[in-house]
Coordinates of C-alpha atoms in Angstrom, one line a residue:
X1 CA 0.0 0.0 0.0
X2 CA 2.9 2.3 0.8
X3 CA 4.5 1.6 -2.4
X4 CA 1.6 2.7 -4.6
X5 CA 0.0 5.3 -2.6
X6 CA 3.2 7.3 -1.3
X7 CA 1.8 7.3 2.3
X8 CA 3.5 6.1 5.1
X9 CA 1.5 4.0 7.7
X10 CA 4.1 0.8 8.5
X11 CA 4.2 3.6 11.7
X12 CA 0.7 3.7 12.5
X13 CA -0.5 -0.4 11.6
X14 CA -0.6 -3.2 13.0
X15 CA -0.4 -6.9 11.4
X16 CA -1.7 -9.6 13.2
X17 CA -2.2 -13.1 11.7
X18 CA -5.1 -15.3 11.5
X19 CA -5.6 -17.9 14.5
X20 CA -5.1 -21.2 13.9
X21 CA -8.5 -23.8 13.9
X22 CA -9.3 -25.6 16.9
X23 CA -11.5 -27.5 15.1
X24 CA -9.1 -30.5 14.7
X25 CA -9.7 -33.9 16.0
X26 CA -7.9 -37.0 16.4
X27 CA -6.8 -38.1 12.6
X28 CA -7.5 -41.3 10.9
X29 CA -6.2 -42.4 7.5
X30 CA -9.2 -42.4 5.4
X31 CA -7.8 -39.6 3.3
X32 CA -4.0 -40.9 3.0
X33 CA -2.6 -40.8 -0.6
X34 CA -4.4 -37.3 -0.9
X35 CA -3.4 -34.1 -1.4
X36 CA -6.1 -32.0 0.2
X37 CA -7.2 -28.7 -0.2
X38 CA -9.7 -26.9 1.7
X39 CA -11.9 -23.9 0.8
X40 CA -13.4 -22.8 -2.7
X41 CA -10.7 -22.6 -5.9
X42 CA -12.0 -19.4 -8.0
X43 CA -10.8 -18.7 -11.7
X44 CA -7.7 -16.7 -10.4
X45 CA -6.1 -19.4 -8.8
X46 CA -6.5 -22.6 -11.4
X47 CA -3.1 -24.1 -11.8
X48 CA -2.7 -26.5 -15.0
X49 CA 0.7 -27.1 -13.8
X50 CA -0.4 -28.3 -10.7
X51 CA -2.6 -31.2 -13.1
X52 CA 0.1 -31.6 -14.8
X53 CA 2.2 -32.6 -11.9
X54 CA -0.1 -34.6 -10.5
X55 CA -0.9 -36.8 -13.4
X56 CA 3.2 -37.5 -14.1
X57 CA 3.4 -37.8 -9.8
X58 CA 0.4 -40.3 -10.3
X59 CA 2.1 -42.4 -12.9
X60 CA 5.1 -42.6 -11.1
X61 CA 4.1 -43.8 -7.8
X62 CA -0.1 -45.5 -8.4
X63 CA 0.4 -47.4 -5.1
X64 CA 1.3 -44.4 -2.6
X65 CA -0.7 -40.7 -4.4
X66 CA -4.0 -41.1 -4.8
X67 CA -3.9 -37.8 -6.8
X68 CA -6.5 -34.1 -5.2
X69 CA -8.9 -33.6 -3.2
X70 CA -10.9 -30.3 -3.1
X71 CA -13.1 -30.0 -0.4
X72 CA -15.4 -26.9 -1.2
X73 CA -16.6 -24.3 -4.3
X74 CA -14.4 -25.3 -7.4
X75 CA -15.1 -23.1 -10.1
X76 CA -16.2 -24.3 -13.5
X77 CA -13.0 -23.3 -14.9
X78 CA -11.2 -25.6 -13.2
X79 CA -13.7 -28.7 -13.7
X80 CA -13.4 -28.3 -17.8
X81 CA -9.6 -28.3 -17.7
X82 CA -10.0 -31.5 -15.5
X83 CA -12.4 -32.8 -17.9
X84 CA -9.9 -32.0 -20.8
X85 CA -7.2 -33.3 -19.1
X86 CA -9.2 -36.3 -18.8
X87 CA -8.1 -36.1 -14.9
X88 CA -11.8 -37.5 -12.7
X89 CA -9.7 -40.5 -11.7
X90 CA -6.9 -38.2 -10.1
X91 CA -8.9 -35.1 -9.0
X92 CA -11.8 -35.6 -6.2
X93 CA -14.7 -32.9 -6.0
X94 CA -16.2 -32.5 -2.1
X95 CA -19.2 -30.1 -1.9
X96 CA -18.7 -27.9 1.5
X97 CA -18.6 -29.1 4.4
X98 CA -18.3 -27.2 8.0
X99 CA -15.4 -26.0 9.4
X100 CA -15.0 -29.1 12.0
X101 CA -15.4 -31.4 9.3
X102 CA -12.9 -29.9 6.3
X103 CA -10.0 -29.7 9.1
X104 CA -10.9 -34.1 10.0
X105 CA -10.3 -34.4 5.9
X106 CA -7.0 -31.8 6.2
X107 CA -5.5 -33.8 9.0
X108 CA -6.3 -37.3 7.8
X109 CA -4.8 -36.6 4.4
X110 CA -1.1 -37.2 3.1
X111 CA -0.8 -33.3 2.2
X112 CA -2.4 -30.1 2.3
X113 CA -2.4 -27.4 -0.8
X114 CA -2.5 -23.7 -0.8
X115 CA -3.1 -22.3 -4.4
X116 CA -2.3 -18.4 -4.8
X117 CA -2.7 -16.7 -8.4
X118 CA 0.7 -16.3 -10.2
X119 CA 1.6 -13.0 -9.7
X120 CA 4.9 -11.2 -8.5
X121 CA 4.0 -11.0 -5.5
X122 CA 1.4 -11.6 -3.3
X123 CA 0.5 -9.7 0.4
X124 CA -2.0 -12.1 1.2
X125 CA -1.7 -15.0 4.2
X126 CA -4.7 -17.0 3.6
X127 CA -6.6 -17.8 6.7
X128 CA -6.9 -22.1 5.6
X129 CA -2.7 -21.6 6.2
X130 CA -3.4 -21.0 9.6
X131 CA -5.4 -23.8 10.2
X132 CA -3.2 -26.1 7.9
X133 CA -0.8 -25.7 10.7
X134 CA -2.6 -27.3 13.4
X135 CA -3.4 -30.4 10.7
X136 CA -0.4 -31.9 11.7
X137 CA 0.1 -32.4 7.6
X138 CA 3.0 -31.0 5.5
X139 CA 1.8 -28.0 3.4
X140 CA 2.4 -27.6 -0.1
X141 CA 2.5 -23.9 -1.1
X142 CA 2.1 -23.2 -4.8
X143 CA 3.1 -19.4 -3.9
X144 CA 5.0 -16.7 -5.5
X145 CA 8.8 -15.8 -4.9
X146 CA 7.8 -13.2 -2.8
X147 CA 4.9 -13.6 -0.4
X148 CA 4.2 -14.4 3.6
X149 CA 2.8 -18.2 3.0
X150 CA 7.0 -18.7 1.9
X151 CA 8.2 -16.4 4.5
X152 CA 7.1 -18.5 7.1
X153 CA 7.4 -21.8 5.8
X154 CA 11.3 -21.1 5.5
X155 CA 11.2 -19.8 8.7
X156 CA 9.6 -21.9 10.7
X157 CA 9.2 -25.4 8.1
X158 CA 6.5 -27.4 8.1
X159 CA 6.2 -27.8 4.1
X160 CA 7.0 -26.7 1.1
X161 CA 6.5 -23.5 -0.9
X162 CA 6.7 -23.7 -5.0
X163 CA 6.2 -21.6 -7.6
X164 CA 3.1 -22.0 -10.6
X165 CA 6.5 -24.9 -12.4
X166 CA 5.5 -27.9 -13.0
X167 CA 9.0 -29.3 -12.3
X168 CA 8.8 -28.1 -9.1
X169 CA 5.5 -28.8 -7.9
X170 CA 6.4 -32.5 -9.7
X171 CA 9.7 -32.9 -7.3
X172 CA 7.7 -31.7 -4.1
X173 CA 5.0 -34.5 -4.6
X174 CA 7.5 -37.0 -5.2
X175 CA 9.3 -35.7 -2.2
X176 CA 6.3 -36.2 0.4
X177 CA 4.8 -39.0 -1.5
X178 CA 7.4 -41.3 -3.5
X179 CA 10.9 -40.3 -3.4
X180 CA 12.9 -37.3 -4.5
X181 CA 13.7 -36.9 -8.2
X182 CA 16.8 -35.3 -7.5
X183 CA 19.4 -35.2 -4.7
X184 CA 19.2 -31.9 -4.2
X185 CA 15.4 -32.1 -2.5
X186 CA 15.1 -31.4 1.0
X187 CA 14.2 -34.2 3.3
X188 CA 10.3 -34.3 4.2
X189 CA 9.2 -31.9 6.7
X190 CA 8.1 -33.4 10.1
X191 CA 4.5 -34.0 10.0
X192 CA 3.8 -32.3 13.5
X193 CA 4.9 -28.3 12.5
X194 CA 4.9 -27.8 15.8
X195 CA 7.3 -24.6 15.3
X196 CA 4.9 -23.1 12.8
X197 CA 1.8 -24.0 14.6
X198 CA 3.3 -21.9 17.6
X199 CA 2.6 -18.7 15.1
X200 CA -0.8 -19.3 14.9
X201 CA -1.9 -20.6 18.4
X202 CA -4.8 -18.8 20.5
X203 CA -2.2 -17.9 23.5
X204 CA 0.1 -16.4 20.4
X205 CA -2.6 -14.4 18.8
X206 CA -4.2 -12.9 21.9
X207 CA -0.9 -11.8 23.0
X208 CA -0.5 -9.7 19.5
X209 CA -3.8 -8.0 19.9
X210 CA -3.0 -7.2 23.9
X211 CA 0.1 -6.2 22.9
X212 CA -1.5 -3.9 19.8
X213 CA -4.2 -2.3 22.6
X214 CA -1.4 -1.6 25.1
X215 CA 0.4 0.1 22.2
X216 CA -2.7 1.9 21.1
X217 CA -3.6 3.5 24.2
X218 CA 0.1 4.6 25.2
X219 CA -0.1 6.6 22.1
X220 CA -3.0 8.1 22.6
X221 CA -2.5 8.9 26.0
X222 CA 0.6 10.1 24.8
X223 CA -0.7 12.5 22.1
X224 CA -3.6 13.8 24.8
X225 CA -0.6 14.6 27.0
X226 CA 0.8 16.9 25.0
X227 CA -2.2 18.3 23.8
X228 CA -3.4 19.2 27.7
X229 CA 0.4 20.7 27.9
X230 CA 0.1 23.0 24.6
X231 CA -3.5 23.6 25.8

C-alpha cells in the first residue's frame, strides 16, 4: 500500500495473523494418498501445472498418491480443464462441508495445498494456512517468490512453498509422496509443525492483539498529554 499510494503508515498499523483452527480432532487415514485442499478454488487461482504434476506424480508412484482432493466451491474453470485433461480419476470434487469437518479431511490426508494466483507478489496469508498448521500435515505452497505463506514456511518449516513450475511442484510430490527426483530435494518436513503451529496458536494471537491495545492506548494517552500541555 505504501509503495503505490506514497503514504507512510508501516508507523501507525498493526499486522496480526489469523488464529489457527481448533476444530481439529484425532486423525485417521481415510484420506492418505491425498493431497487436500480446503476452501473454494476461484478462476484466479486454477493451476494447469499443478494437473500436470499430479498426473506425471500419479504415474510414477499408483500405489502411494492417490492424486487431489478439493473440499469446497471449485469453479467451472477448473472442472473443464479437469475434464480436458481427462483427470476425474486423479482429482476428487467435495461439496462444503463445516469447518469441524474440512479440518478431520485436512489432518487425515497425506498433504495439504495452498493455491495463490501467479503473480509477482502476493501480500496475502490466507486464513486455511493458519489452520493447515494445526493439521499436523505438511503444506504444499504453490506461492509466488515473494509472499508471507514462503516467509514462514522457510522460517519456521512445516512444508513446502513452490512456484506455478511444473517441475517443481512435480519434485515436491515425489518428495512427500514417493521419493525425490533429485538429490538436491530437502528431506520431508516433520508432520507435527509444531514450530509453525506456535505462530498461529490462540495464546500467540491474543498476545499480538493485547500487545497492539497496550500500544494503542500509550499513544494516545501520549498525544492527549501533550495536547493538555500545549493547551
Amino acid at each position: 500500500v505504501e509503495r503505490n499510494t506514497g503514504v507512510s503508515i508501516h508507523h501507525k498499523g498493526y499486522v496480526i495473523p489469523h488464529m489457527a483452527s481448533l476444530a481439529f480432532k484425532k486423525a485417521t487415514s481415510y484420506n492418505s494418498g491425498f493431497l487436500v485442499h480446503i476452501g473454494d478454488l476461484n478462476r484466479g487461482r486454477v493451476c494447469k501445472s499443478l494437473l500436470e504434476a499430479i498426473k506425471y506424480v500419479a504415474d510414477k508412484y499408483p500405489h502411494r498418491f492417490r492424486g487431489l482432493l478439493c473440499v469446497g466451491t471449485v469453479c467451472q474453470e477448473f472442472h473443464d480443464m479437469v475434464q480436458r485433461m481427462n483427470m476425474k480419476s486423479l482429482v476428487k470434487i467435495h461439496h462444503a462441508v463445516s469447518s469441524e469437518q474440512a479440518m478431520m479431511i485436512a489432518g487425515s490426508s497425506t498433504a495439504v495445498l495452498v493455491i495463490e494466483a501467479n503473480m509477482p507478489e502476493s501480500p496475502f496469508l490466507p486464513s486455511k494456512f493458519a489452520d493447515y498448521s494445526a493439521s499436523g500435515r505438511p503444506i504444499i505452497a504453490i506461492t509466488p517468490l515473494i509472499s508471507p505463506v514462503r516467509d514462514y514456511l522457510q522460517r519456521y518449516g512445516g512444508g513446502y512453498a513452490v512456484t506455478h513450475n511444473r517441475t517443481e511442484i512435480a519434485q515436491v510430490l515425489c518428495n512427500v509422496f514417493g521419493e525425490p527426483i533429485s538429490d538436491s530435494q530437502p528431506s520431508k518436513p516433520p508432520n507435527n509443525n509444531r514450530m509453525l503451529l506456535d505462530m498461529f496458536t490462540q495464546e500467540e494471537i491474543s498476545k499480538a492483539y493485547v500487545q497492539m491495545f497496550d500500544r494503542v492506548i500509550s499513544n494516545s494517552s501520549n498525544r492527549a498529554s501533550r495536547f493538555s500541555k500545549k493547551a
